[in-house]
Short mmCIF file of C-alpha atoms in Angstrom, two decimals:
data_model
loop_
_atom_site.label_atom_id
_atom_site.label_comp_id
_atom_site.label_asym_id
_atom_site.label_seq_id
_atom_site.Cartn_x
_atom_site.Cartn_y
_atom_site.Cartn_z
CA GLU A 176 0.00 0.00 0.00
CA ALA A 177 1.46 3.33 -1.04
CA GLY A 178 1.84 5.87 1.74
CA VAL A 179 1.02 9.55 1.92
CA ALA A 180 3.00 11.49 -0.70
CA GLN A 181 4.11 15.09 -0.33
CA SER A 182 6.03 17.51 -2.49
CA PRO A 183 8.28 19.33 -2.53
CA ARG A 184 10.41 17.89 0.26
CA TYR A 185 12.29 21.14 0.83
CA LYS A 186 11.59 24.75 -0.01
CA ILE A 187 13.51 27.94 0.68
CA ILE A 188 11.83 31.28 0.03
CA GLU A 189 12.17 34.88 1.10
CA LYS A 190 9.63 36.54 3.36
CA ARG A 191 6.59 37.97 1.61
CA GLN A 192 6.87 35.38 -1.19
CA SER A 193 4.21 32.75 -1.71
CA VAL A 194 4.60 28.97 -1.57
CA ALA A 195 2.40 25.92 -2.15
CA PHE A 196 2.62 22.37 -0.88
CA TRP A 197 0.96 19.31 -2.35
CA CYS A 198 -0.32 16.15 -0.69
CA ASN A 199 -1.68 12.89 -2.07
CA PRO A 200 -3.26 10.76 0.68
CA ILE A 201 -3.52 7.00 0.88
CA SER A 202 -6.02 5.75 -1.69
CA GLY A 203 -9.52 5.48 -0.25
CA HIS A 204 -8.83 7.62 2.81
CA ALA A 205 -11.67 10.07 3.33
CA THR A 206 -9.96 12.35 5.81
CA LEU A 207 -6.90 14.52 5.18
CA TYR A 208 -5.00 16.65 7.70
CA TRP A 209 -2.37 19.37 7.40
CA TYR A 210 -0.08 19.92 10.39
CA GLN A 211 2.62 22.49 11.09
CA GLN A 212 5.60 21.31 13.13
CA ILE A 213 7.97 24.01 14.35
CA LEU A 214 11.42 22.82 15.41
CA GLY A 215 11.33 21.33 18.90
CA GLN A 216 7.52 21.23 19.02
CA GLY A 217 4.88 18.64 18.37
CA PRO A 218 2.75 18.95 15.24
CA LYS A 219 -0.17 21.39 15.36
CA LEU A 220 -3.27 20.76 13.29
CA LEU A 221 -3.91 23.49 10.72
CA ILE A 222 -6.87 22.08 8.82
CA GLN A 223 -8.83 18.86 8.48
CA PHE A 224 -10.87 17.80 5.43
CA GLN A 225 -13.51 15.10 5.31
CA ASN A 226 -13.73 14.21 1.62
CA ASN A 227 -13.61 17.70 0.09
CA GLY A 228 -15.29 19.56 2.95
CA VAL A 229 -13.53 21.40 5.78
CA VAL A 230 -14.16 19.88 9.22
CA ASP A 231 -11.81 21.96 11.35
CA ASP A 232 -9.71 24.99 10.38
CA SER A 233 -9.77 26.76 13.72
CA GLN A 234 -5.96 26.98 13.94
CA LEU A 235 -5.34 28.01 10.33
CA PRO A 236 -4.08 31.61 10.00
CA LYS A 237 -6.62 32.47 7.37
CA ASP A 238 -5.15 35.85 6.54
CA ARG A 239 -2.18 34.14 4.88
CA PHE A 240 -2.85 30.40 4.73
CA SER A 241 -5.33 28.66 2.45
CA ALA A 242 -5.99 25.03 1.62
CA GLU A 243 -8.19 23.10 -0.72
CA ARG A 244 -8.95 19.49 -1.46
CA LEU A 245 -10.35 19.07 -4.92
CA LYS A 246 -12.49 16.02 -5.69
CA GLY A 247 -11.82 14.69 -2.21
CA VAL A 248 -8.37 13.36 -3.08
CA ASP A 249 -5.25 15.55 -3.45
CA SER A 250 -4.80 18.69 -1.41
CA THR A 251 -2.73 21.86 -1.62
CA LEU A 252 -1.73 24.18 1.21
CA LYS A 253 -0.68 27.71 0.28
CA ILE A 254 1.02 30.48 2.22
CA GLN A 255 0.83 34.02 0.87
CA PRO A 256 2.69 36.06 1.94
CA ALA A 257 5.14 34.03 4.00
CA LYS A 258 6.62 35.27 7.27
CA LEU A 259 9.79 34.24 9.04
CA GLU A 260 7.76 32.42 11.71
CA ASP A 261 6.27 30.14 9.06
CA SER A 262 9.57 28.24 8.89
CA ALA A 263 8.55 24.72 9.88
CA VAL A 264 7.85 21.25 8.58
CA TYR A 265 4.40 20.91 7.02
CA LEU A 266 3.03 17.41 7.47
CA CYS A 267 0.12 15.88 5.64
CA ALA A 268 -1.73 12.91 7.10
CA SER A 269 -4.73 10.84 6.15
CA SER A 270 -7.08 8.43 7.85
CA LEU A 271 -9.71 6.06 6.54
CA ARG A 272 -12.84 7.66 7.95
CA GLY A 273 -11.93 10.41 10.41
CA GLY A 274 -15.11 11.31 12.15
CA TYR A 275 -16.09 12.40 15.62
CA PRO A 276 -14.58 11.36 17.92
CA LEU A 277 -11.33 10.44 16.22
CA LEU A 278 -10.69 6.79 17.06
CA GLU A 279 -8.40 5.65 14.28
CA THR A 280 -4.77 5.87 13.24
CA GLN A 281 -3.51 8.72 11.11
CA TYR A 282 -0.83 7.97 8.51
CA PHE A 283 1.72 10.71 7.92
CA GLY A 284 3.70 11.74 4.89
CA PRO A 285 7.40 12.67 5.04
CA GLY A 286 6.64 16.39 5.26
CA THR A 287 7.81 19.51 3.46
CA ARG A 288 10.54 21.45 5.22
CA LEU A 289 10.06 25.20 4.66
CA LEU A 290 12.68 27.84 5.41
CA VAL A 291 11.66 31.48 5.13
CA LEU A 292 14.58 33.94 4.92
CA LYS B 280 -8.00 22.32 25.08
CA GLN B 281 -6.04 19.20 25.88
CA GLU B 282 -2.47 19.98 27.02
CA VAL B 283 0.06 17.19 26.63
CA THR B 284 3.45 17.09 28.37
CA GLN B 285 6.27 14.64 27.83
CA ILE B 286 9.09 13.99 30.25
CA PRO B 287 12.01 13.68 29.82
CA ALA B 288 12.74 15.82 26.76
CA ALA B 289 15.77 13.68 25.97
CA LEU B 290 17.04 10.30 27.12
CA SER B 291 20.20 8.31 26.43
CA VAL B 292 20.46 4.65 27.39
CA PRO B 293 22.82 1.77 26.59
CA GLU B 294 21.60 -0.97 24.31
CA GLY B 295 19.59 -3.70 26.03
CA GLU B 296 18.03 -1.54 28.73
CA ASN B 297 14.31 -1.47 29.35
CA LEU B 298 12.97 2.07 29.42
CA VAL B 299 9.83 4.07 30.08
CA LEU B 300 8.71 7.26 28.37
CA ASN B 301 6.12 9.38 30.13
CA CYS B 302 3.21 11.41 28.84
CA SER B 303 0.75 13.43 30.90
CA PHE B 304 -2.44 15.15 29.81
CA THR B 305 -4.71 17.69 31.46
CA ASP B 306 -8.19 16.56 30.46
CA SER B 307 -9.24 13.10 31.63
CA ALA B 308 -12.14 13.10 29.15
CA ILE B 309 -9.82 11.68 26.55
CA TYR B 310 -11.09 9.62 23.63
CA ASN B 311 -7.80 8.06 22.69
CA LEU B 312 -4.09 8.41 23.12
CA GLN B 313 -1.55 7.56 20.47
CA TRP B 314 2.18 7.08 20.50
CA PHE B 315 4.17 8.00 17.40
CA ARG B 316 7.78 7.65 16.36
CA GLN B 317 9.54 10.33 14.30
CA ASP B 318 12.90 9.75 12.65
CA PRO B 319 15.00 12.77 11.57
CA GLY B 320 13.73 14.30 8.35
CA LYS B 321 10.78 11.95 8.18
CA GLY B 322 7.12 11.95 9.04
CA LEU B 323 5.46 10.29 11.97
CA THR B 324 4.81 6.58 12.27
CA SER B 325 1.98 5.43 14.51
CA LEU B 326 3.14 2.88 17.09
CA LEU B 327 0.17 2.26 19.34
CA LEU B 328 -3.34 3.63 19.79
CA ILE B 329 -5.19 3.21 23.09
CA GLN B 330 -8.89 3.98 23.15
CA SER B 331 -10.42 5.40 26.33
CA SER B 332 -12.07 2.08 27.19
CA GLN B 333 -8.70 0.30 27.10
CA ARG B 334 -5.87 0.34 29.61
CA GLU B 335 -2.99 -0.82 27.45
CA GLN B 336 -1.84 -1.94 24.04
CA THR B 337 1.14 -4.05 23.05
CA SER B 338 3.10 -4.42 19.85
CA GLY B 339 6.28 -6.47 19.90
CA ARG B 340 8.71 -4.91 22.37
CA LEU B 341 6.43 -1.92 22.93
CA ASN B 342 3.73 -1.61 25.56
CA ALA B 343 1.66 1.51 26.12
CA SER B 344 -0.64 2.09 29.08
CA LEU B 345 -3.33 4.66 29.72
CA ASP B 346 -4.54 5.84 33.13
CA LYS B 347 -7.28 8.39 32.57
CA SER B 348 -7.83 9.10 36.26
CA SER B 349 -4.24 10.23 36.78
CA GLY B 350 -3.89 11.79 33.33
CA ARG B 351 -0.91 9.65 32.40
CA SER B 352 0.30 7.35 29.68
CA THR B 353 3.56 5.45 29.52
CA LEU B 354 5.40 3.80 26.65
CA TYR B 355 7.54 0.89 27.75
CA ILE B 356 10.31 -0.28 25.42
CA ALA B 357 11.85 -3.62 26.28
CA ALA B 358 15.42 -4.59 25.43
CA SER B 359 16.20 -1.34 23.63
CA GLN B 360 18.20 -1.39 20.37
CA PRO B 361 20.14 1.33 18.51
CA GLY B 362 17.39 1.23 15.86
CA ASP B 363 14.96 2.49 18.48
CA SER B 364 16.74 5.85 18.46
CA ALA B 365 14.17 8.44 17.40
CA THR B 366 11.80 11.03 18.82
CA TYR B 367 8.71 9.60 20.45
CA LEU B 368 5.56 11.71 20.50
CA CYS B 369 2.31 11.13 22.33
CA ALA B 370 -0.94 12.71 21.25
CA GLY B 371 -4.39 12.76 22.79
CA THR B 372 -7.84 13.45 21.41
CA ASN B 373 -10.56 14.77 23.61
CA SER B 374 -12.28 17.42 21.53
CA GLY B 375 -13.15 14.80 19.00
CA TYR B 376 -11.22 15.84 15.96
CA ALA B 377 -7.73 17.12 16.61
CA LEU B 378 -4.72 15.28 17.92
CA ASN B 379 -2.98 17.35 20.61
CA PHE B 380 0.70 16.49 20.58
CA GLY B 381 3.37 16.73 23.22
CA LYS B 382 6.82 18.06 22.32
CA GLY B 383 8.30 14.58 22.29
CA THR B 384 11.11 12.66 23.95
CA SER B 385 14.33 12.31 21.96
CA LEU B 386 15.72 8.82 22.60
CA LEU B 387 19.29 7.73 21.88
CA VAL B 388 20.22 4.08 22.35
CA THR B 389 23.98 3.60 22.31
CA PRO B 390 25.66 0.35 21.23
#
């Protein structure tokens, strides 16, 4: 079974530039998550999709971050404009059903490491 | 919001030792608690998931316990190996959707 795919693996940009990350979840997984992991911290949930609808985006900085999941499969996360404090690893994860409450395992991709200069 | 704390932040042990990693959480109304492993430059790998109705889960040399009343979970690693070196993260769900992660324990097992 193929895992969660993410690209690019690394990205270096200057502040105020824009950047986009792509995620392809495990085939058949209804729920997709984007996390931000700052160095030395645990991952923080940014947004959760169930199929192509948003379930939770309460911690997404909506003035600069946006995300979409077209056709309930792939997803993109965009930052525009980027700030220095956005330097982090952006992790995508998927789970089979998601749902409330969350009772199942999430499978994580390798992440995209972003450095904002 | 569920707050998760992991102690110690870092741990170094010689190969073959049995060890315990600790995780504490603030809200006992927890739905599940998961333990993950993270290798440098890689994503997270789920190790064990304990639902609120369970007290422990085992997988190979790993055993995780959950004590909701005291707000604690432990991950026990038996007969540690250098390949166990990684960062171990615990995460709890009590609001229903989000996993709330601790900062992790960085483990080094020396030959």
